[in-house]
Amino acid sequence: MATEHLSPLDLAFWRIESAAHPMHLGALAVFTAAGSRGARAAERAAELLTARCATVPGLRRRIRDVLLPVGAAAWSPDPHFDPARHVFLVRTDEPLAHTAAGPLMARPLDRDLPPWEAHVLAGPDPDSFAVLFKFHHALADGLGALALAAALFDEGSDLRPPARPVPERAPGSERRAGSALRRLPGVLAARVQEVGQALEIGAAVARAGLPLGVPAALTAEASGTGSRTVAGLALDLDEVNLVRKAAGGTVNDVLISVVAGALRRWLEGRGDPAPSGPGPRALIPVSRRGRPGGGGGNRLSGYLLRLPLAERDPLLRLDRVRAAMDRNKDAGPARGAGAVALLADHVHPLGHRLGGPLVAQAARLLFDILVTSVPLPGLTFSLGGSRVREVYPLAPLAHGQSLAVAVSTYKGTVHYGLVADAAAVPDLPALAEALRAELDALVREVS
């Protein structure tokens, strides 16, 4: 079987990880316990996850270094795969699953094992339990992680990732070297175009790389503490749509604007200086997948926009966010400073190995806060008959940054998942409540 190397972007995520800045995605799913009290339902869920994970090929593979190309890494089956090293039943006295999830998100995945974990959280609530899924970013992006998790749920999801076919040699590929020579001008033209794109993105990064108007609360100490705190908030999608219909734009525009307004409110509540300047640079990842279950790995680009924290009026903030997103969409996901992920394709594997730590420490030069959206399908997920009622996506925290925001929509509810450096942001629940206050303000403005 042919060796399957990590793609350049997957390799980049693998190499930039450090103990204080693990590079895994998370999803905290809260279940309504079915047929029994929460503790027994949680035990049943752990048993099912343990049995099912062994049947999912994508969850049985680990990452190993290879000799050639120098610096590269590849996927290989784990010959000693043990579900007990990936699925854990955690009994906690914490009334909120988010509280227990913080320390678990801070803990890096074992790099010698297939890079994922599932922690079943059995708390004091007799009617519910939660599962924290962790997938390394080298294994999957948000949509890819969703497809892998769907393979562990009960039947009824069409997101199960298809088996990866072994590439076949194209008919006629054994033609003489003259055929390859005839194709050479086209190949060179494509390479020139790729180099041109890389230079354009690099120039855009340089132009956007001034950290102006960035509140101190959004930066962590250079070394990072490695501690994490997690918070979540559920909002009514109908209210978001009410604002969208009245003010224009997209649901995503409204959700990003809510983040901008919440940050302003949160800073005011802390007594921090009033926001000024163009505002912090938010990286908005953009999926380049054709469909949610279309294989593993990362297929990402991104947009970069300034969050208008200095703007006092909620509707004007939304208007500025919408205008900035429209400009990004007009340029496309392959241009601009937000498309920095595409530069990974132009780096030799050895460059990723040697330069990974430097790239990780340069995150503050590229953006100030991550705001990512993971769309969920209109399905009802369940595990052993217990239904998922809330899904909070959780994003990794970059070096030098104190906060990452992820959002998803499930069953008519918008779920914000917040991950923060625990030392830099000791009041994360206050930011979660500021999200609610900002949406309330927007609803009042359009009602």
Coordinates of C-alpha atoms in Angstrom, one line a residue, residues 55-396:
T55 CA -14.4 0.1 13.6
V56 CA -13.5 3.5 12.2
P57 CA -10.3 3.3 10.1
G58 CA -9.6 7.0 10.5
L59 CA -9.4 6.7 14.3
R60 CA -7.0 3.8 14.2
R61 CA -4.1 5.6 12.5
R62 CA -1.2 7.4 14.0
I63 CA 1.4 9.8 12.7
R64 CA 5.0 8.7 12.2
D65 CA 8.1 10.5 10.8
V66 CA 9.5 9.1 7.6
L67 CA 13.0 9.2 6.1
L68 CA 11.9 10.7 2.7
P69 CA 11.0 13.3 2.0
V70 CA 13.2 14.7 4.8
G71 CA 11.1 16.2 7.5
A72 CA 7.8 14.6 6.3
A73 CA 5.4 12.5 8.3
A74 CA 2.9 9.9 7.2
W75 CA -0.2 8.0 8.5
S76 CA 0.2 4.4 9.5
P77 CA -2.1 1.9 11.2
D78 CA -1.5 1.6 14.9
P79 CA -0.7 -2.1 15.4
H80 CA -1.5 -1.9 19.1
F81 CA -4.6 0.2 18.9
D82 CA -6.3 0.1 22.3
P83 CA -9.7 1.9 22.6
A84 CA -9.1 2.2 26.4
R85 CA -6.3 4.7 25.7
H86 CA -8.7 7.0 23.8
V87 CA -12.1 6.7 25.5
F88 CA -12.3 7.8 29.2
L89 CA -15.2 7.9 31.7
V90 CA -14.7 10.9 33.9
R91 CA -16.8 11.3 37.0
T92 CA -17.0 14.9 38.1
D93 CA -18.8 16.9 40.8
E94 CA -18.8 20.0 38.5
P95 CA -22.4 21.0 37.7
L96 CA -21.3 22.4 34.3
A97 CA -19.5 20.3 31.8
H98 CA -17.6 23.4 30.6
T99 CA -15.8 23.6 33.9
A100 CA -14.5 20.0 33.6
A101 CA -13.6 20.5 30.0
G102 CA -11.1 23.3 30.6
P103 CA -8.3 21.1 32.1
L104 CA -9.0 18.4 29.5
M105 CA -8.5 20.9 26.7
A106 CA -5.2 22.0 28.2
R107 CA -3.8 18.4 28.1
P108 CA -2.0 17.6 24.8
L109 CA -2.9 14.4 23.0
D110 CA -0.3 11.5 23.1
R111 CA 1.7 12.0 19.9
D112 CA 2.6 8.3 19.8
L113 CA -1.1 7.2 19.5
P114 CA -3.8 8.0 17.0
P115 CA -4.4 11.7 17.8
W116 CA -7.9 11.8 19.3
E117 CA -9.7 11.3 22.6
A118 CA -13.3 11.1 23.9
H119 CA -14.0 12.0 27.5
V120 CA -17.4 11.0 28.8
L121 CA -18.3 13.4 31.7
A122 CA -20.7 12.0 34.2
G123 CA -21.7 14.9 36.5
P124 CA -24.2 15.3 39.3
D125 CA -27.2 16.0 37.0
P126 CA -29.2 12.7 36.9
D127 CA -30.8 13.7 33.6
S128 CA -27.8 14.5 31.4
F129 CA -24.1 13.8 30.7
A130 CA -21.5 15.2 28.3
V131 CA -18.8 14.0 25.9
L132 CA -15.7 16.0 25.1
F133 CA -14.2 15.0 21.8
K134 CA -10.7 16.0 21.0
F135 CA -9.2 15.7 17.5
H136 CA -5.7 16.9 16.5
H137 CA -5.8 19.5 13.9
A138 CA -3.5 17.4 11.8
L139 CA -6.2 14.7 11.7
A140 CA -9.1 16.9 10.7
D141 CA -10.5 20.4 10.4
G142 CA -13.8 21.2 11.9
L143 CA -15.9 19.5 9.2
G144 CA -13.6 16.5 9.1
A145 CA -13.8 16.1 12.9
L146 CA -17.6 16.3 12.6
A147 CA -17.6 13.4 10.1
L148 CA -15.3 11.3 12.4
A149 CA -17.5 11.9 15.4
A150 CA -20.6 11.1 13.4
A151 CA -19.2 7.6 12.8
L152 CA -19.4 7.0 16.6
F153 CA -23.0 8.1 17.0
D154 CA -26.1 6.0 16.5
E155 CA -27.3 5.1 13.0
G156 CA -28.9 7.9 11.1
S157 CA -26.1 10.2 10.1
D158 CA -24.8 10.5 6.5
L159 CA -21.6 12.2 7.5
R160 CA -19.5 9.1 8.0
P161 CA -16.2 9.6 6.1
P162 CA -15.8 7.4 3.1
A163 CA -12.9 5.0 2.8
R164 CA -9.9 6.6 1.1
P165 CA -9.4 4.9 -2.3
V166 CA -5.9 4.0 -3.3
P167 CA -5.0 6.2 -6.3
E168 CA -4.8 4.2 -9.4
R169 CA -2.4 4.9 -12.2
A170 CA -4.1 6.9 -14.9
P171 CA -4.6 5.1 -18.2
G172 CA -1.7 5.8 -20.5
S173 CA 0.6 7.1 -17.7
E174 CA 3.3 4.9 -19.0
R175 CA 3.7 7.0 -22.1
R176 CA 7.1 8.1 -23.3
A177 CA 9.0 11.0 -21.8
G178 CA 8.0 13.1 -24.8
S179 CA 4.4 13.3 -23.5
A180 CA 5.6 14.7 -20.2
L181 CA 7.8 17.2 -22.1
R182 CA 4.8 18.4 -24.0
R183 CA 3.0 19.0 -20.8
L184 CA 6.0 20.9 -19.3
P185 CA 4.9 24.5 -20.3
G186 CA 1.5 24.0 -18.6
V187 CA 3.2 22.7 -15.5
L188 CA 5.6 25.6 -15.4
A189 CA 2.8 28.1 -15.9
A190 CA 0.9 26.5 -12.9
R191 CA 4.1 26.8 -10.8
V192 CA 4.5 30.4 -11.7
Q193 CA 0.9 31.0 -10.8
E194 CA 1.3 29.3 -7.4
V195 CA 4.4 31.4 -6.7
G196 CA 2.6 34.5 -7.6
Q197 CA -0.3 33.6 -5.3
A198 CA 2.1 33.0 -2.5
L199 CA 3.8 36.4 -3.0
E200 CA 0.4 38.1 -3.1
I201 CA -0.7 36.5 0.2
G202 CA 2.7 37.3 1.8
A203 CA 2.3 40.9 0.8
A204 CA -1.2 41.0 2.2
V205 CA 0.0 39.6 5.5
A206 CA 2.7 42.2 5.7
R207 CA 0.2 45.0 5.1
A208 CA -2.3 43.6 7.6
G209 CA 0.4 42.7 10.2
L210 CA 0.2 45.7 12.4
P211 CA -1.4 44.9 15.8
L212 CA -3.3 48.2 16.1
G213 CA -6.2 48.6 18.5
V214 CA -5.6 45.2 20.2
P215 CA -6.9 45.2 23.8
A216 CA -4.4 43.8 26.3
A217 CA -7.0 41.3 27.4
L218 CA -6.6 39.5 24.1
T219 CA -2.9 38.8 24.6
A220 CA -1.3 36.2 26.8
E221 CA 2.2 36.1 28.3
A222 CA 4.7 35.2 25.6
S223 CA 5.4 31.9 27.3
G224 CA 1.8 30.9 27.8
T225 CA 0.6 29.2 30.9
G226 CA -0.8 26.1 29.2
S227 CA -3.9 26.3 31.4
R228 CA -7.3 26.5 29.8
T229 CA -10.8 27.6 30.8
V230 CA -13.9 26.9 28.7
A231 CA -17.3 28.5 28.6
G232 CA -20.3 28.1 26.4
L233 CA -23.5 30.0 25.6
A234 CA -26.6 29.0 23.7
L235 CA -28.6 31.6 21.8
D236 CA -31.9 31.5 19.8
L237 CA -31.3 31.2 16.1
D238 CA -34.6 32.8 15.4
E239 CA -33.4 36.0 17.1
V240 CA -30.2 35.9 15.0
N241 CA -32.4 35.6 11.9
L242 CA -34.6 38.4 13.0
V243 CA -31.5 40.7 13.1
R244 CA -30.3 39.4 9.8
K245 CA -33.5 40.0 8.0
A246 CA -33.9 43.5 9.3
A247 CA -30.2 44.7 9.0
G248 CA -29.1 42.6 6.0
G249 CA -26.1 40.4 5.5
T250 CA -25.7 36.8 6.5
V251 CA -26.2 34.8 9.7
N252 CA -22.4 34.6 9.9
D253 CA -22.1 38.4 9.7
V254 CA -24.4 38.7 12.7
L255 CA -22.6 36.0 14.7
I256 CA -19.2 37.8 14.1
S257 CA -20.8 41.1 15.0
V258 CA -22.1 39.6 18.2
V259 CA -18.5 38.6 19.1
A260 CA -17.3 42.2 18.4
G261 CA -20.0 43.8 20.5
A262 CA -19.5 41.2 23.3
L263 CA -15.8 41.9 23.4
R264 CA -16.5 45.7 23.8
R265 CA -19.0 45.1 26.6
W266 CA -16.7 42.6 28.3
L267 CA -13.8 45.1 28.3
E268 CA -16.0 47.9 29.6
G269 CA -17.2 45.6 32.4
R270 CA -13.6 44.9 33.4
G271 CA -12.8 48.5 33.5
D272 CA -10.3 48.3 30.7
P273 CA -9.5 51.3 28.5
A274 CA -12.1 52.1 25.9
P275 CA -11.3 50.3 22.6
S276 CA -9.7 52.6 20.0
G277 CA -8.1 52.2 16.6
P278 CA -9.1 49.8 13.8
G279 CA -9.6 46.9 16.2
P280 CA -8.1 43.4 16.7
R281 CA -7.6 41.2 13.6
A282 CA -10.0 38.3 13.6
L283 CA -9.0 35.2 11.5
I284 CA -12.2 33.7 10.0
P285 CA -11.4 30.2 8.7
V286 CA -13.0 29.2 5.4
S287 CA -13.6 25.6 4.5
R288 CA -12.5 24.5 1.0
R289 CA -14.4 21.2 1.2
G290 CA -17.1 20.2 -1.2
R291 CA -19.1 18.5 1.5
P292 CA -18.9 17.8 5.2
G293 CA -17.8 14.1 5.0
G294 CA -15.3 14.5 2.1
G295 CA -12.3 12.9 3.7
G296 CA -10.0 13.8 6.5
G297 CA -7.2 16.3 6.9
N298 CA -7.5 20.1 6.5
R299 CA -8.9 22.0 3.6
L300 CA -8.8 25.5 4.8
S301 CA -8.2 29.1 3.8
G302 CA -9.4 32.1 5.7
Y303 CA -10.5 35.7 5.8
L304 CA -9.0 38.4 8.0
L305 CA -11.1 41.4 9.3
R306 CA -10.8 44.0 11.9
L307 CA -13.4 43.7 14.7
P308 CA -14.8 47.3 15.1
L309 CA -14.7 47.4 18.9
A310 CA -14.4 51.2 18.9
E311 CA -17.8 51.6 17.3
R312 CA -20.4 52.2 20.0
D313 CA -23.6 51.5 18.0
P314 CA -24.5 47.8 17.6
L315 CA -26.1 48.2 14.1
L316 CA -23.1 50.2 12.8
R317 CA -20.8 47.5 14.2
L318 CA -22.8 44.9 12.2
D319 CA -22.7 47.1 9.1
R320 CA -18.9 47.4 9.3
V321 CA -18.5 43.6 9.8
R322 CA -20.8 43.0 6.9
A323 CA -18.9 45.3 4.6
A324 CA -15.6 43.8 5.6
M325 CA -16.8 40.3 5.0
D326 CA -18.3 41.3 1.6
R327 CA -14.8 42.7 0.6
N328 CA -13.2 39.4 1.6
K329 CA -15.8 37.3 -0.3
D330 CA -15.3 39.5 -3.4
A331 CA -11.5 38.8 -3.3
G332 CA -12.1 35.1 -2.6
P333 CA -10.6 32.7 -0.1
A334 CA -7.3 32.3 -2.0
R335 CA -6.3 36.0 -1.6
G336 CA -5.6 38.3 1.2
A337 CA -3.9 38.0 4.6
G338 CA -6.5 35.5 5.8
A339 CA -5.4 33.0 3.2
V340 CA -2.1 32.5 5.1
A341 CA -2.9 28.7 5.5
L342 CA -2.4 28.3 1.8
L343 CA 1.3 29.2 2.2
A344 CA 1.9 25.9 3.9
D345 CA 1.7 24.3 0.4
H346 CA 4.9 26.2 -0.6
V347 CA 7.0 25.0 2.3
H348 CA 9.3 21.9 2.1
P349 CA 8.6 19.3 4.8
L350 CA 12.0 20.0 6.3
G351 CA 10.9 23.6 6.6
H352 CA 7.8 22.6 8.6
R353 CA 10.0 20.5 10.9
L354 CA 12.6 23.1 11.5
G355 CA 10.4 26.2 11.4
G356 CA 7.4 24.9 13.2
P357 CA 8.2 26.4 16.6
L358 CA 9.0 29.8 15.0
V359 CA 5.8 29.8 13.0
A360 CA 3.9 29.0 16.2
Q361 CA 5.4 31.9 18.0
A362 CA 4.6 34.2 15.1
A363 CA 0.8 33.7 15.4
R364 CA 0.5 37.1 17.1
L365 CA 2.0 38.7 14.0
L366 CA -0.7 37.2 11.8
F367 CA -3.9 37.6 13.8
D368 CA -5.2 38.5 17.3
I369 CA -8.2 36.3 17.7
L370 CA -9.7 33.2 16.0
V371 CA -13.4 33.3 15.3
T372 CA -14.5 30.1 13.5
S373 CA -17.8 28.6 12.5
V374 CA -18.6 24.9 12.2
P375 CA -21.9 24.3 10.4
L376 CA -23.8 21.3 11.6
P377 CA -26.4 19.4 9.5
G378 CA -30.1 19.3 10.3
L379 CA -29.8 15.9 11.9
T380 CA -30.4 14.7 15.5
F381 CA -27.3 13.0 16.9
S382 CA -27.7 10.4 19.6
L383 CA -25.6 7.9 21.4
G384 CA -27.2 4.8 22.9
G385 CA -30.5 6.5 22.5
S386 CA -29.4 9.6 24.5
R387 CA -29.9 12.6 22.3
V388 CA -27.5 15.5 21.8
R389 CA -29.2 18.7 22.9
E390 CA -26.2 21.1 22.8
V391 CA -22.9 21.1 20.8
Y392 CA -20.2 23.6 21.7
P393 CA -17.2 23.7 19.3
L394 CA -13.9 24.4 20.9
A395 CA -10.8 25.8 19.0
P396 CA -7.1 25.6 19.8

